[in-house]
Short mmCIF file of C-alpha atoms in Angstrom, two decimals:
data_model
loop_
_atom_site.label_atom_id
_atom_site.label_comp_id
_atom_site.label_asym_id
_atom_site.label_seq_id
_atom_site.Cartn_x
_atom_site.Cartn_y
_atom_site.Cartn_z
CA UNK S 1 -35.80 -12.15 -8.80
CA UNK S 2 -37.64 -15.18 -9.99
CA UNK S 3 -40.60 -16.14 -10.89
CA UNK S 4 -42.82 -18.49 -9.26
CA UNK S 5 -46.42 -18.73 -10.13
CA UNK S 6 -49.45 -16.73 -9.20
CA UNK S 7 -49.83 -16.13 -5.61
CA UNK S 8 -52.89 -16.95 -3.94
CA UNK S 9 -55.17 -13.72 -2.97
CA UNK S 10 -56.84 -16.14 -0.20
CA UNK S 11 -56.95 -15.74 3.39
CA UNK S 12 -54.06 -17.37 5.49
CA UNK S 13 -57.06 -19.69 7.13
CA UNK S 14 -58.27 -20.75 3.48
CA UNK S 15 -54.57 -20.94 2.12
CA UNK S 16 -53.77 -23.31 4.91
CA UNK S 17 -57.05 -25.77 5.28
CA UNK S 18 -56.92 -25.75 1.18
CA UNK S 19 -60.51 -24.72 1.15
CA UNK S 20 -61.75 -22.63 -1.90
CA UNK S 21 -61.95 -18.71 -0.73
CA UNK S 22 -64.03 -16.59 -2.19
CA UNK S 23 -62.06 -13.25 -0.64
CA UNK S 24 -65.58 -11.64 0.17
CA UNK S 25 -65.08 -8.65 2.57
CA UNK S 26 -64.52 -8.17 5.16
CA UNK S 27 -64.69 -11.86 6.04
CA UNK S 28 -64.73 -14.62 3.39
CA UNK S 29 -68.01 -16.91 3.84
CA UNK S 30 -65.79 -20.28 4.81
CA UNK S 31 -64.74 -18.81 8.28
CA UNK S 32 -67.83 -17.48 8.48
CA UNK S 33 -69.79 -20.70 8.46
CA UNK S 34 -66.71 -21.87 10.84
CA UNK S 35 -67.23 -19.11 12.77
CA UNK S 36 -63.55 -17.95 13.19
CA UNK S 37 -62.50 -14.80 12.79
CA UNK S 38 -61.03 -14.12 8.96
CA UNK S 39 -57.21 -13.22 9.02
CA UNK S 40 -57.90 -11.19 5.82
CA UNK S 41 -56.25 -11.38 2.36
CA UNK S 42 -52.79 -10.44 2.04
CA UNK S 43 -51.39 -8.29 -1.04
CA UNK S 44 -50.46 -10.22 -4.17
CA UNK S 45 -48.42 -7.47 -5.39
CA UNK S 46 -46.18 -7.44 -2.72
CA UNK S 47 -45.75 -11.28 -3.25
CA UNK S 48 -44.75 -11.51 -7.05
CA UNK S 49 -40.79 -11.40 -6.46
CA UNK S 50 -38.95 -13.02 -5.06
CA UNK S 51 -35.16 -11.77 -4.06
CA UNK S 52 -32.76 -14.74 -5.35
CA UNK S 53 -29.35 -12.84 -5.25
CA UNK S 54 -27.83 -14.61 -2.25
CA UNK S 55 -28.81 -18.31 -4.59
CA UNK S 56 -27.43 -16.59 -7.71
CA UNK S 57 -24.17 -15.79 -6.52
CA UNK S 58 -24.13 -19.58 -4.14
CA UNK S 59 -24.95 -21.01 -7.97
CA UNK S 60 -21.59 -19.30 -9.62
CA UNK S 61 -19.12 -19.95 -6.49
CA UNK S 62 -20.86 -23.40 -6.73
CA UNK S 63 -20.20 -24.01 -10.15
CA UNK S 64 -16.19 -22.58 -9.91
CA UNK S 65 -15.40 -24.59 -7.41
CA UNK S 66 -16.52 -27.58 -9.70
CA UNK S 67 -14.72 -26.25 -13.09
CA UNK S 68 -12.46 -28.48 -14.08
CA UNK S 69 -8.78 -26.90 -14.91
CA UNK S 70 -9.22 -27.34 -18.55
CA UNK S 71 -12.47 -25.61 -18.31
CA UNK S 72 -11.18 -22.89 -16.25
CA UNK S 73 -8.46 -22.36 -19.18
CA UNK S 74 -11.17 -22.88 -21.83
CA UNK S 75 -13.41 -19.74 -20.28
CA UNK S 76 -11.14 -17.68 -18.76
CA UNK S 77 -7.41 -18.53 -20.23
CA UNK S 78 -7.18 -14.60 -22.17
CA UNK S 79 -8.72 -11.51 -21.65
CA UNK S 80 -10.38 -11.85 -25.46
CA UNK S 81 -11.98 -14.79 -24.29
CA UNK S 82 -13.35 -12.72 -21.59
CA UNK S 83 -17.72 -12.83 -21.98
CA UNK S 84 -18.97 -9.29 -22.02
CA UNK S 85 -22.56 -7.95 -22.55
CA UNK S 86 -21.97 -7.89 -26.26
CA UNK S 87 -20.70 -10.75 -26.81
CA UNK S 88 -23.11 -12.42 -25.26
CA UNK S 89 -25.93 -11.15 -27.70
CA UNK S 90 -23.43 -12.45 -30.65
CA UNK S 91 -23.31 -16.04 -28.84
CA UNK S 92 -27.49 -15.93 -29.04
CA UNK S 93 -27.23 -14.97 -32.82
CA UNK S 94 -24.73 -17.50 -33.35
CA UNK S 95 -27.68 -19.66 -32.07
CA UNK S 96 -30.16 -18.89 -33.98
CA UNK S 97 -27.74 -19.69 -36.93
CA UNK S 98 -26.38 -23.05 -36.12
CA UNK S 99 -29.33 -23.97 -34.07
CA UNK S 100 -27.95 -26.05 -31.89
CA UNK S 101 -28.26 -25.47 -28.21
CA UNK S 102 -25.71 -28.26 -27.21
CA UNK S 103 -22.33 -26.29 -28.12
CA UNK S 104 -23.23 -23.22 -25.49
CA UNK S 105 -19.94 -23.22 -22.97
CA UNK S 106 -20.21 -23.63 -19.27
CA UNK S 107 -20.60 -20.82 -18.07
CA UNK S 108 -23.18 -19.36 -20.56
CA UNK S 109 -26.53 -20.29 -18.67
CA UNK S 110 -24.92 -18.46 -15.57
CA UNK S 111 -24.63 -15.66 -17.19
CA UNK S 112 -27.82 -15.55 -18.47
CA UNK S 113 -29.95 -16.46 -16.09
CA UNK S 114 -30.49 -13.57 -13.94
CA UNK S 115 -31.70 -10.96 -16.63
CA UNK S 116 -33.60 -14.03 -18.41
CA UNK S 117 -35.54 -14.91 -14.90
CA UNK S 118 -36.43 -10.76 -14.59
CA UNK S 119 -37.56 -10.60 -17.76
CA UNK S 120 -39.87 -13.04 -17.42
CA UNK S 121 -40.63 -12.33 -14.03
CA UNK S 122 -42.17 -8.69 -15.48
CA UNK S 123 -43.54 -10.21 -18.37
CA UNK S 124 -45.63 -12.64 -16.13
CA UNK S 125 -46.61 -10.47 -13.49
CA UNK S 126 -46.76 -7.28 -14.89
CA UNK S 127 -47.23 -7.00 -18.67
CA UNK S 128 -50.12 -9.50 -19.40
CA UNK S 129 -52.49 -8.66 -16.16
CA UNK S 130 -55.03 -7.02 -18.64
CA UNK S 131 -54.66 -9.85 -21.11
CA UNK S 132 -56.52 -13.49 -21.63
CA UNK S 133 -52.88 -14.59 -21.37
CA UNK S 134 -52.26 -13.81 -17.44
CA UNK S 135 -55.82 -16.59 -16.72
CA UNK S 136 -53.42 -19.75 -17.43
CA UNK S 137 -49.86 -18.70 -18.87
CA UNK S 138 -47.98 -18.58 -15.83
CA UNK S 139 -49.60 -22.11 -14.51
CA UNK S 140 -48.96 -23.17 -18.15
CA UNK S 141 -45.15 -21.97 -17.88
CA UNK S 142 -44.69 -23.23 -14.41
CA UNK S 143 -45.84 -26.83 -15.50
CA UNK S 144 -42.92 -27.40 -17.60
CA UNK S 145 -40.53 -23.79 -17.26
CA UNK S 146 -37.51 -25.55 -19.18
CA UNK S 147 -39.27 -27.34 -22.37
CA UNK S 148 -37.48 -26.33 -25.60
CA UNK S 149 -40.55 -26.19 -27.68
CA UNK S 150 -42.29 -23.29 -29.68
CA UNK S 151 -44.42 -22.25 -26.41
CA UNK S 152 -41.14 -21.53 -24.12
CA UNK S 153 -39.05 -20.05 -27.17
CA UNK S 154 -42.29 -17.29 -27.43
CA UNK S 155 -42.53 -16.68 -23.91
CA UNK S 156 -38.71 -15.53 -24.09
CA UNK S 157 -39.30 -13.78 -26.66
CA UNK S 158 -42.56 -11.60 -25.55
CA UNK S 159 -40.80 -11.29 -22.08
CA UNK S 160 -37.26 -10.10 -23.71
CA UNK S 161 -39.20 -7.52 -26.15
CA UNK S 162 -41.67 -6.04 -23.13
CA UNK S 163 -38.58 -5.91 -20.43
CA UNK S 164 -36.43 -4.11 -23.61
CA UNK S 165 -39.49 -2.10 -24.00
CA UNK S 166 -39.86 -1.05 -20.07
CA UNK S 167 -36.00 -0.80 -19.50
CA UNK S 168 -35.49 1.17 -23.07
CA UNK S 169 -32.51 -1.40 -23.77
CA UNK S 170 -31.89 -2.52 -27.47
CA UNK S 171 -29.67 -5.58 -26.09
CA UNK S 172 -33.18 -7.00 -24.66
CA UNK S 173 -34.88 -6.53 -27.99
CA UNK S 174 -31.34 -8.28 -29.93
CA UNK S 175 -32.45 -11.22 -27.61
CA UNK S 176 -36.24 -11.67 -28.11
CA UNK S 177 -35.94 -11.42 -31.92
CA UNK S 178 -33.27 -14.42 -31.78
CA UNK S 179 -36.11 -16.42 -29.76
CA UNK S 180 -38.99 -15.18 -32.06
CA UNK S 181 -37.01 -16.53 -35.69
CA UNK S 182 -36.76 -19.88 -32.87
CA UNK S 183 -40.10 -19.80 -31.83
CA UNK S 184 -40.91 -19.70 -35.68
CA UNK S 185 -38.64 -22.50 -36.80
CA UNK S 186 -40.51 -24.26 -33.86
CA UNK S 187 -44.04 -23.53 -34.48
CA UNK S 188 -43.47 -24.39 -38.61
CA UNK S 189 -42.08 -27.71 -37.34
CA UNK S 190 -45.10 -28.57 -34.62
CA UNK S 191 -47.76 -27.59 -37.79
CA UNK S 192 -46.51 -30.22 -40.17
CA UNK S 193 -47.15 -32.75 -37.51
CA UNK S 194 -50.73 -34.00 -37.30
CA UNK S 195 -50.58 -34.79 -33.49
CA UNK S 196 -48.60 -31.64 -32.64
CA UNK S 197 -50.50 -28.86 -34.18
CA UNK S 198 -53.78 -29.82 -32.16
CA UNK S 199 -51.73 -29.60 -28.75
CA UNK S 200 -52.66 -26.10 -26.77
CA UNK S 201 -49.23 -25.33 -26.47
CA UNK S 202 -49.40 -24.88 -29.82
CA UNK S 203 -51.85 -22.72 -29.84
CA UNK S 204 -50.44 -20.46 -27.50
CA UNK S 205 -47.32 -20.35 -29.43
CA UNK S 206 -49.26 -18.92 -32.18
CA UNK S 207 -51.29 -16.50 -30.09
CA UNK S 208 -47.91 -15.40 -28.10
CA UNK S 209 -46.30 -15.01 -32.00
CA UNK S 210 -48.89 -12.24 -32.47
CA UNK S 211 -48.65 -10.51 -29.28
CA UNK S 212 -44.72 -10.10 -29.93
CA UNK S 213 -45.58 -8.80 -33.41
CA UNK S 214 -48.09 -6.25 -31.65
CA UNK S 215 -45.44 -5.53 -29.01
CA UNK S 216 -42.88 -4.29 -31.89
CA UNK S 217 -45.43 -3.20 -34.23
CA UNK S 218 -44.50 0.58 -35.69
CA UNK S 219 -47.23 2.50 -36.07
CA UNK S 220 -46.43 3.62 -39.71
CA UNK S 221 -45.26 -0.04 -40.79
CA UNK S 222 -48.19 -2.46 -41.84
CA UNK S 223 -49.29 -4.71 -39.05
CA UNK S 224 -49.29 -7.50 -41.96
CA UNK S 225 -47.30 -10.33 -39.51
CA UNK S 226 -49.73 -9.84 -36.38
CA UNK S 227 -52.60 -10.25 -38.97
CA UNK S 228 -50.87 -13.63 -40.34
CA UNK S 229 -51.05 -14.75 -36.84
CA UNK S 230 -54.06 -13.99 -35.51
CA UNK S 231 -55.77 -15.54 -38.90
CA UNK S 232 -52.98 -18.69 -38.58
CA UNK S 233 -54.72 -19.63 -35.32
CA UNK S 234 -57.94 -19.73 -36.66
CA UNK S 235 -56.84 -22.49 -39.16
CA UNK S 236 -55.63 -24.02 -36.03
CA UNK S 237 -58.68 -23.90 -34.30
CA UNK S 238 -60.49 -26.04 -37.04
CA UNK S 239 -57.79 -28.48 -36.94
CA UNK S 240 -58.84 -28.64 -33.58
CA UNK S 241 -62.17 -29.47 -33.88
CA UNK S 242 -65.09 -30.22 -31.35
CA UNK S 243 -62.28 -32.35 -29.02
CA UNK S 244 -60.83 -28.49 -28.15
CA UNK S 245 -63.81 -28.15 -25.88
CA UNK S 246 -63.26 -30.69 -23.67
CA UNK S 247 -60.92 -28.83 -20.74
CA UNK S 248 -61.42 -25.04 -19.83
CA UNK S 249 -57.80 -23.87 -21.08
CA UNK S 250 -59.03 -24.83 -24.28
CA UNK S 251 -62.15 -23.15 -24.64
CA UNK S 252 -59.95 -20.37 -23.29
CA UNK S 253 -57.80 -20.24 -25.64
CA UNK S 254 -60.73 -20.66 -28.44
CA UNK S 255 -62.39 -17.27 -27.19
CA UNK S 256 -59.20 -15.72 -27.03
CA UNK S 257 -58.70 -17.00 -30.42
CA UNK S 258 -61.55 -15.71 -32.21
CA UNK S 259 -61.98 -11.99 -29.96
CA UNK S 260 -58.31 -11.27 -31.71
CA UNK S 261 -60.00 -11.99 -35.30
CA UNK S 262 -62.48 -9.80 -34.70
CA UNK S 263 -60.19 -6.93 -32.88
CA UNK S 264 -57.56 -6.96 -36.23
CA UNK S 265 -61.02 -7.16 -38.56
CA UNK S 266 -62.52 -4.09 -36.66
CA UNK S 267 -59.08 -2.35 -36.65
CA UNK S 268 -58.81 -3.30 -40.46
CA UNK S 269 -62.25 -2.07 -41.63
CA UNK S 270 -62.69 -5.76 -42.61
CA UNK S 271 -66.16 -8.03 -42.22
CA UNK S 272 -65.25 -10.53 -39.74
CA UNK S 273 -64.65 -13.52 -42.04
CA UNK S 274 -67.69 -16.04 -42.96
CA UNK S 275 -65.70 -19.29 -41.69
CA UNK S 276 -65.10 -17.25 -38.01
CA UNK S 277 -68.43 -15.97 -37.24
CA UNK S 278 -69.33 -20.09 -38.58
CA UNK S 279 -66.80 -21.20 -36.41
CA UNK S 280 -67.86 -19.37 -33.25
CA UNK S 281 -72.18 -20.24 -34.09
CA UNK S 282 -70.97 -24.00 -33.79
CA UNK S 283 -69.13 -23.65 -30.59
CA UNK S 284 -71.48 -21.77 -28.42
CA UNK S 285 -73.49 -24.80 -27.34
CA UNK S 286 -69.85 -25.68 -25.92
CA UNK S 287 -69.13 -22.52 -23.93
CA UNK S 288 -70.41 -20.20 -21.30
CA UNK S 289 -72.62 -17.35 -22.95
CA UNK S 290 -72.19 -15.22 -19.90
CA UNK S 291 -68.44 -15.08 -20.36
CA UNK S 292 -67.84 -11.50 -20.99
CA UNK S 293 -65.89 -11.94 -24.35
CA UNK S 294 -68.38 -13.98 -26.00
CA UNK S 295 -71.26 -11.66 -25.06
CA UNK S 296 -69.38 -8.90 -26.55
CA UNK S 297 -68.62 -10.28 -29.68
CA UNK S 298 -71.97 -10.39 -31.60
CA UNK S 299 -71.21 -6.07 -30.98
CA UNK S 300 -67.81 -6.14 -32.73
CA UNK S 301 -68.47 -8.37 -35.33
CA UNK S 302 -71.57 -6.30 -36.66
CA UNK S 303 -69.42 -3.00 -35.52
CA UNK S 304 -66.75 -4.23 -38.58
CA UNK S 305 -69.33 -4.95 -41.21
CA UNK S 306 -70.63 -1.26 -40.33
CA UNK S 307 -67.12 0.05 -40.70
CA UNK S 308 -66.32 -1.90 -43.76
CA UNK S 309 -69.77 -0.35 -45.41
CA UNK S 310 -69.36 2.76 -44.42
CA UNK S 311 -65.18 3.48 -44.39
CA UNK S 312 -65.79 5.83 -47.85
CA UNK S 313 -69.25 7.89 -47.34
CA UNK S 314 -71.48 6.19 -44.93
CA UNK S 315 -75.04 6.66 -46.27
CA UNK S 316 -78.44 6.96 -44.32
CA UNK S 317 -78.60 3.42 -43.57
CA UNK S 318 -75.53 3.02 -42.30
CA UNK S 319 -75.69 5.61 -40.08
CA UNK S 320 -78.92 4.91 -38.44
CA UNK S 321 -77.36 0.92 -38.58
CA UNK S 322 -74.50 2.57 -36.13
CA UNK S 323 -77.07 4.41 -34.10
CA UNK S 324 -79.08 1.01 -33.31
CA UNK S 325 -75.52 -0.37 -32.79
CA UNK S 326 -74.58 1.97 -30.17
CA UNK S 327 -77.92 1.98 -28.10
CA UNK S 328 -77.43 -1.95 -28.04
CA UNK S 329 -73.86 -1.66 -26.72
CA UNK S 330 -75.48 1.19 -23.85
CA UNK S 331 -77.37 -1.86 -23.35
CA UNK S 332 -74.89 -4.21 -22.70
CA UNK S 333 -72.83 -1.58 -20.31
CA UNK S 334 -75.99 -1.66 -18.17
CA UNK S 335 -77.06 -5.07 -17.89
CA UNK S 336 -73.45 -5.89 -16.95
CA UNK S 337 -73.17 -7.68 -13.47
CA UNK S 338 -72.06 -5.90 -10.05
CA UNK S 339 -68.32 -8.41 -10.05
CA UNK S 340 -67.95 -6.06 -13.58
CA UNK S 341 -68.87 -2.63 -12.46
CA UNK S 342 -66.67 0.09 -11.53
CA UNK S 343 -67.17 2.86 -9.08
CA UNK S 344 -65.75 6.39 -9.12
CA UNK S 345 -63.45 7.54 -7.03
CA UNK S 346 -64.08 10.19 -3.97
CA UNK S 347 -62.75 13.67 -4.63
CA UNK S 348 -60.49 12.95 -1.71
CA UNK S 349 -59.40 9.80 -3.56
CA UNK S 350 -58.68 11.50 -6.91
CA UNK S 351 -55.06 12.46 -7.87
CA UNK S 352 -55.20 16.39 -8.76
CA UNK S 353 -53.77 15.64 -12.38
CA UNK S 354 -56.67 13.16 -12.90
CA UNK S 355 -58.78 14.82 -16.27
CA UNK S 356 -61.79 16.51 -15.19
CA UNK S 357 -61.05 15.40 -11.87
CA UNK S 358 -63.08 12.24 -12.96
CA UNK S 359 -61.07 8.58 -11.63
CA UNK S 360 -62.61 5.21 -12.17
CA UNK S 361 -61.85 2.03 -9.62
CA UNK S 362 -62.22 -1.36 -11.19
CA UNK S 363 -62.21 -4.70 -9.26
CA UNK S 364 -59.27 -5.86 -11.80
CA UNK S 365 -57.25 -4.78 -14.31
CA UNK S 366 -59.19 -7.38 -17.00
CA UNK S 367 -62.72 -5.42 -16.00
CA UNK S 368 -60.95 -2.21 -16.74
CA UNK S 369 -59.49 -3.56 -20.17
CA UNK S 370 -62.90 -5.28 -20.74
CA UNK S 371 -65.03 -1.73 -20.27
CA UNK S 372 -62.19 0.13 -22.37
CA UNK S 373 -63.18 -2.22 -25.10
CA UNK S 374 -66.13 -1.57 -25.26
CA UNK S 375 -66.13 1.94 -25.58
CA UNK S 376 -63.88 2.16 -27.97
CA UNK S 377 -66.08 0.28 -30.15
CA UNK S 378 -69.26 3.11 -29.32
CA UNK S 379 -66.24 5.88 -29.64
CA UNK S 380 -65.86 4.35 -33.61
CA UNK S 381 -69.73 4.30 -34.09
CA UNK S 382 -70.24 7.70 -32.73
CA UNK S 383 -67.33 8.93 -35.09
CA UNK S 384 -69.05 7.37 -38.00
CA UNK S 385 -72.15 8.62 -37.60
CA UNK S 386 -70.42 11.99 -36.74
CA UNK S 387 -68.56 11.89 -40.17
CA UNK S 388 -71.25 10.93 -41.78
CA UNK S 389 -73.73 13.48 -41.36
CA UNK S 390 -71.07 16.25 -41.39
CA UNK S 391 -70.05 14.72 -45.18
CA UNK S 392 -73.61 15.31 -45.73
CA UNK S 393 -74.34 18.61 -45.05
CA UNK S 394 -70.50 20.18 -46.41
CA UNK S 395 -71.25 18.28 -49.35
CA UNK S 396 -74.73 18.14 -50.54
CA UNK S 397 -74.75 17.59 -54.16
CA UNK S 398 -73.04 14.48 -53.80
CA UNK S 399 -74.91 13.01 -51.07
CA UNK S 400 -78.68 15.04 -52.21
CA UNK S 401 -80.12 11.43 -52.91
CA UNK S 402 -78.33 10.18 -49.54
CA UNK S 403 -79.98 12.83 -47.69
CA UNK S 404 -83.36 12.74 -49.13
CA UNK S 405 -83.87 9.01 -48.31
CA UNK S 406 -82.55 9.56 -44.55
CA UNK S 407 -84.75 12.32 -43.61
CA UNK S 408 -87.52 10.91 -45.60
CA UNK S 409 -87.22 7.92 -42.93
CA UNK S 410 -87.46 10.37 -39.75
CA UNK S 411 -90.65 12.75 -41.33
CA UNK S 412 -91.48 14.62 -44.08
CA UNK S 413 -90.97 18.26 -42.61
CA UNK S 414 -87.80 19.40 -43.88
CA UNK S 415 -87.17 21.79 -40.76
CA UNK S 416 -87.17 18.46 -38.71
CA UNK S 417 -85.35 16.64 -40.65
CA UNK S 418 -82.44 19.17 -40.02
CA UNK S 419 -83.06 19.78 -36.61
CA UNK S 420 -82.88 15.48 -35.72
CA UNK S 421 -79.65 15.44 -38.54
CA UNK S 422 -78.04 17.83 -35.97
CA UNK S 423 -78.89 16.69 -32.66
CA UNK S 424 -77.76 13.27 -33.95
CA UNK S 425 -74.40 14.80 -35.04
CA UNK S 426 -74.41 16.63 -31.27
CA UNK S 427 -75.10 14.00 -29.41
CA UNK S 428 -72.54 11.55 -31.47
CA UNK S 429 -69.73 14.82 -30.53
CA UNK S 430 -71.07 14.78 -26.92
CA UNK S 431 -71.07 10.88 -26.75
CA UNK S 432 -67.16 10.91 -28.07
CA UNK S 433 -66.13 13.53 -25.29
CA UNK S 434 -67.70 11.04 -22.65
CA UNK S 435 -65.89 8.22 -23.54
CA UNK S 436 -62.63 9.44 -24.13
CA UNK S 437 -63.16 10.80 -20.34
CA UNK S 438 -64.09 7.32 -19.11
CA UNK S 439 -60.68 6.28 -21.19
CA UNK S 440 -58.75 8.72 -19.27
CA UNK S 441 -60.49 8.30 -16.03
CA UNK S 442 -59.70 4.15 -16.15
CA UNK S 443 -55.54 5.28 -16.83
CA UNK S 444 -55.27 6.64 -12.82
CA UNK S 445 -56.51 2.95 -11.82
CA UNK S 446 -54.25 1.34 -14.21
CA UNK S 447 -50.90 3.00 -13.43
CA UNK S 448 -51.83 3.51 -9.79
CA UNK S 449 -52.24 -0.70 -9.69
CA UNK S 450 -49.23 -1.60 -11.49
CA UNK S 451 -47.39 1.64 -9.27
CA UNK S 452 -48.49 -0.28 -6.11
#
């Protein structure tokens, strides 16, 4: 199996003419207006391998019948000679130690090419769907699939660590570590030159860098190398400076850039830094304000500062501050346009283990990610304001003055007071049960889709 690029999800008419298709149904508006019937759109899933096993095996009798006799003895002249799996994995450390790629024998890249071509055939096709990654890294890939620079080592290395991950095989993981401490050599070497470091295939170096570190990331270790990452390619995005907003990978990869700041900030119960939230006021008269990301960023940047204030014992303030917050992001959900919506499924269309018996439909796997975003950021509001009226009323000596000031801003009667304190605190409980639903109802789309 190989991979080859992103197949197109437009109808056979379209595909053929080269006309742009915009895959409306149940006819796409360019045979319409030639009024022709529409052949349809045929599945991309079914279309992302490709079965290379008969050219595999042509490549190895291929390359015997051209071995040399000295090189035949050289490979193959004693059984402790022989290449197994683990040997193999030793010849990639020995790699990473001498760094030098022009000593590997023969009839190493035979070996290695199947498993390497799978990996990032599932890595491409499978693994980054929900992510910013899957809008231009397989073009980006296919434009140059053999450069030896920091970009390619960090593909292998994501694509090794997610196919170890999916096929539970520590040899896969042995592999993508020996391209990541590459990848690293690589990436130090394109930062201390001026011209490299600006190139977007630096960039996504960087960006891939922290997705492996998330990848491998144990939940009890300290997610301290992601964090160097994500905050690396934020220097790299000044370095950049207005010029990066000239092509649309590049203001890509610049809201990509700055959405993972603010995700590690709101994950770290850290303000989103002064110099990012600069950074990103500058460049908006460069970008597209409807662009999903950017729209929803304003939300999680204001979302960390309220976490970052209130992480000990949020007070009154903070709590009605995360109560604005929340209505605002309601807001958002419903203004939201149709391409974005989801619809729920029939009861005939529901799986009978679905929770609730509640199952979303999405039109993509990014508008599913996208809406899963964004209630987890109302599921952390509703949790802090939860938390932080329940602190108030188990503990009321040390939060009397806190309490006095925050029903002294809804009235003066101290029965109502109470009474809004607790429906607050009910409907924060009740709003937390909803989304974790919606959560749960989105997984049946999302394992269903990648099933299919």
């Amino acid at each position: 199996m190989v991979f080859s690029g992103k197949p197109s999800t437009a109808c056979h008419t379209c595909r053929e003419k080269r006309r742009k298709c915009d895959r409306i149904q149940p006819a796409c508006t360019q045979c319409f207006r030639q009024k022709i019937p529409c052949p349809g759109y045929r599945d991309a899933t079914a279309l992302r391998f490709r079965d290379e096993t008969g050219l595999v095996a042509h490549k190895v009798q291929r390359a015997k019948r051209k071995q040399s006799p000295v090189d035949a003895v050289s490979c193959t002249s004693s059984p402790s000679q022989s290449r197994n799996g683990s040997e193999i994995l030793d010849q990639f450390e020995w790699l990473d130690e001498a760094g030098d790629t022009g000593l590997l024998p023969l009839s190493f890249p035979l070996l290695v090419e199947p498993f390497e071509a799978t990996a990032i055939t599932y890595f491409m096709t499978a693994f980054i769907t929900t992510s910013p990654f899957y809008a231009y890294l397989p073009d980006l890939y296919q434009s140059e699939p053999i450069a030896n620079d920091a970009m390619s080592s960090a593909i292998h290395a994501t694509a090794f660590a997610t196919f170890a991950l999916k096929t539970r095989d520590v040899s896969y993981m042995k592999i993508a570590r020996t391209n990541y401490a590459l990848a690293l050599a690589q990436t130090n070497t394109a930062l201390a030159s001026p011209k490299d470091a600006i190139l977007d295939r630096t960039l996504v170096a960087v960006l891939l860098l922290g997705l492996f570190e998330a990848i491998i990331f144990q939940g009890r270790e300290s997610p301290e190398s992601w964090t160097a990452h994500t905050f690396g390619a934020l220097e790299l995005l000044r370095l950049r400076g207005k010029q990066q907003f000239k092509s649309k990978l590049a203001q890509h990869l610049f809201i990509q850039t700055i959405t993972n700041i603010r995700t590690s900030c709101v994950q770290r119960v850290v303000p989103v830094p002064k110099e990012c939230l600069t950074l990103h006021d500058d460049a908006l008269q460069f970008l597209d304000r409807k662009d999903p990301a950017l729209r929803l960023g304003p939300i999680i940047d204001r979302a960390a500062s309220i976490r970052n204030r209130g992480k000990n014992c949020p007070g009154p303030e903070i709590i009605y501050e995360a109560r604005d917050l929340d209505r605002e992001t309601v807001a958002l959900m419903d203004s939201l346009e149709e391409e974005l919506r989801y619809t729920i499924r029939s009861k005939e269309d529901t799986p009978p283990w679905s929770f609730l018996g509640v199952a979303y439909r999405y039109p993509s796997h990014r508008v599913a990610k996208y809406w899963n975003a964004i209630r987890m950021i109302r599921m952390l509001l509703n949790e802090l304001i939860w938390r932080g009226i329940t602190l108030g009323f188990d503990d009321p000596h040390a939060q009397k003055s806190s309490d006095e000031t925050l029903c002294n801003s809804v009235c003066s009667d101290p029965l109502c007071r109470c009474t809004y304190l607790e429906r607050l605190k009910t409907t924060a409980a009740e709003n937390m049960a909803e989304i974790a639903t919606a959560v749960l109802a989105s997984y049946i789309y999302i394992t269903w889709h990648n099933h299919a």
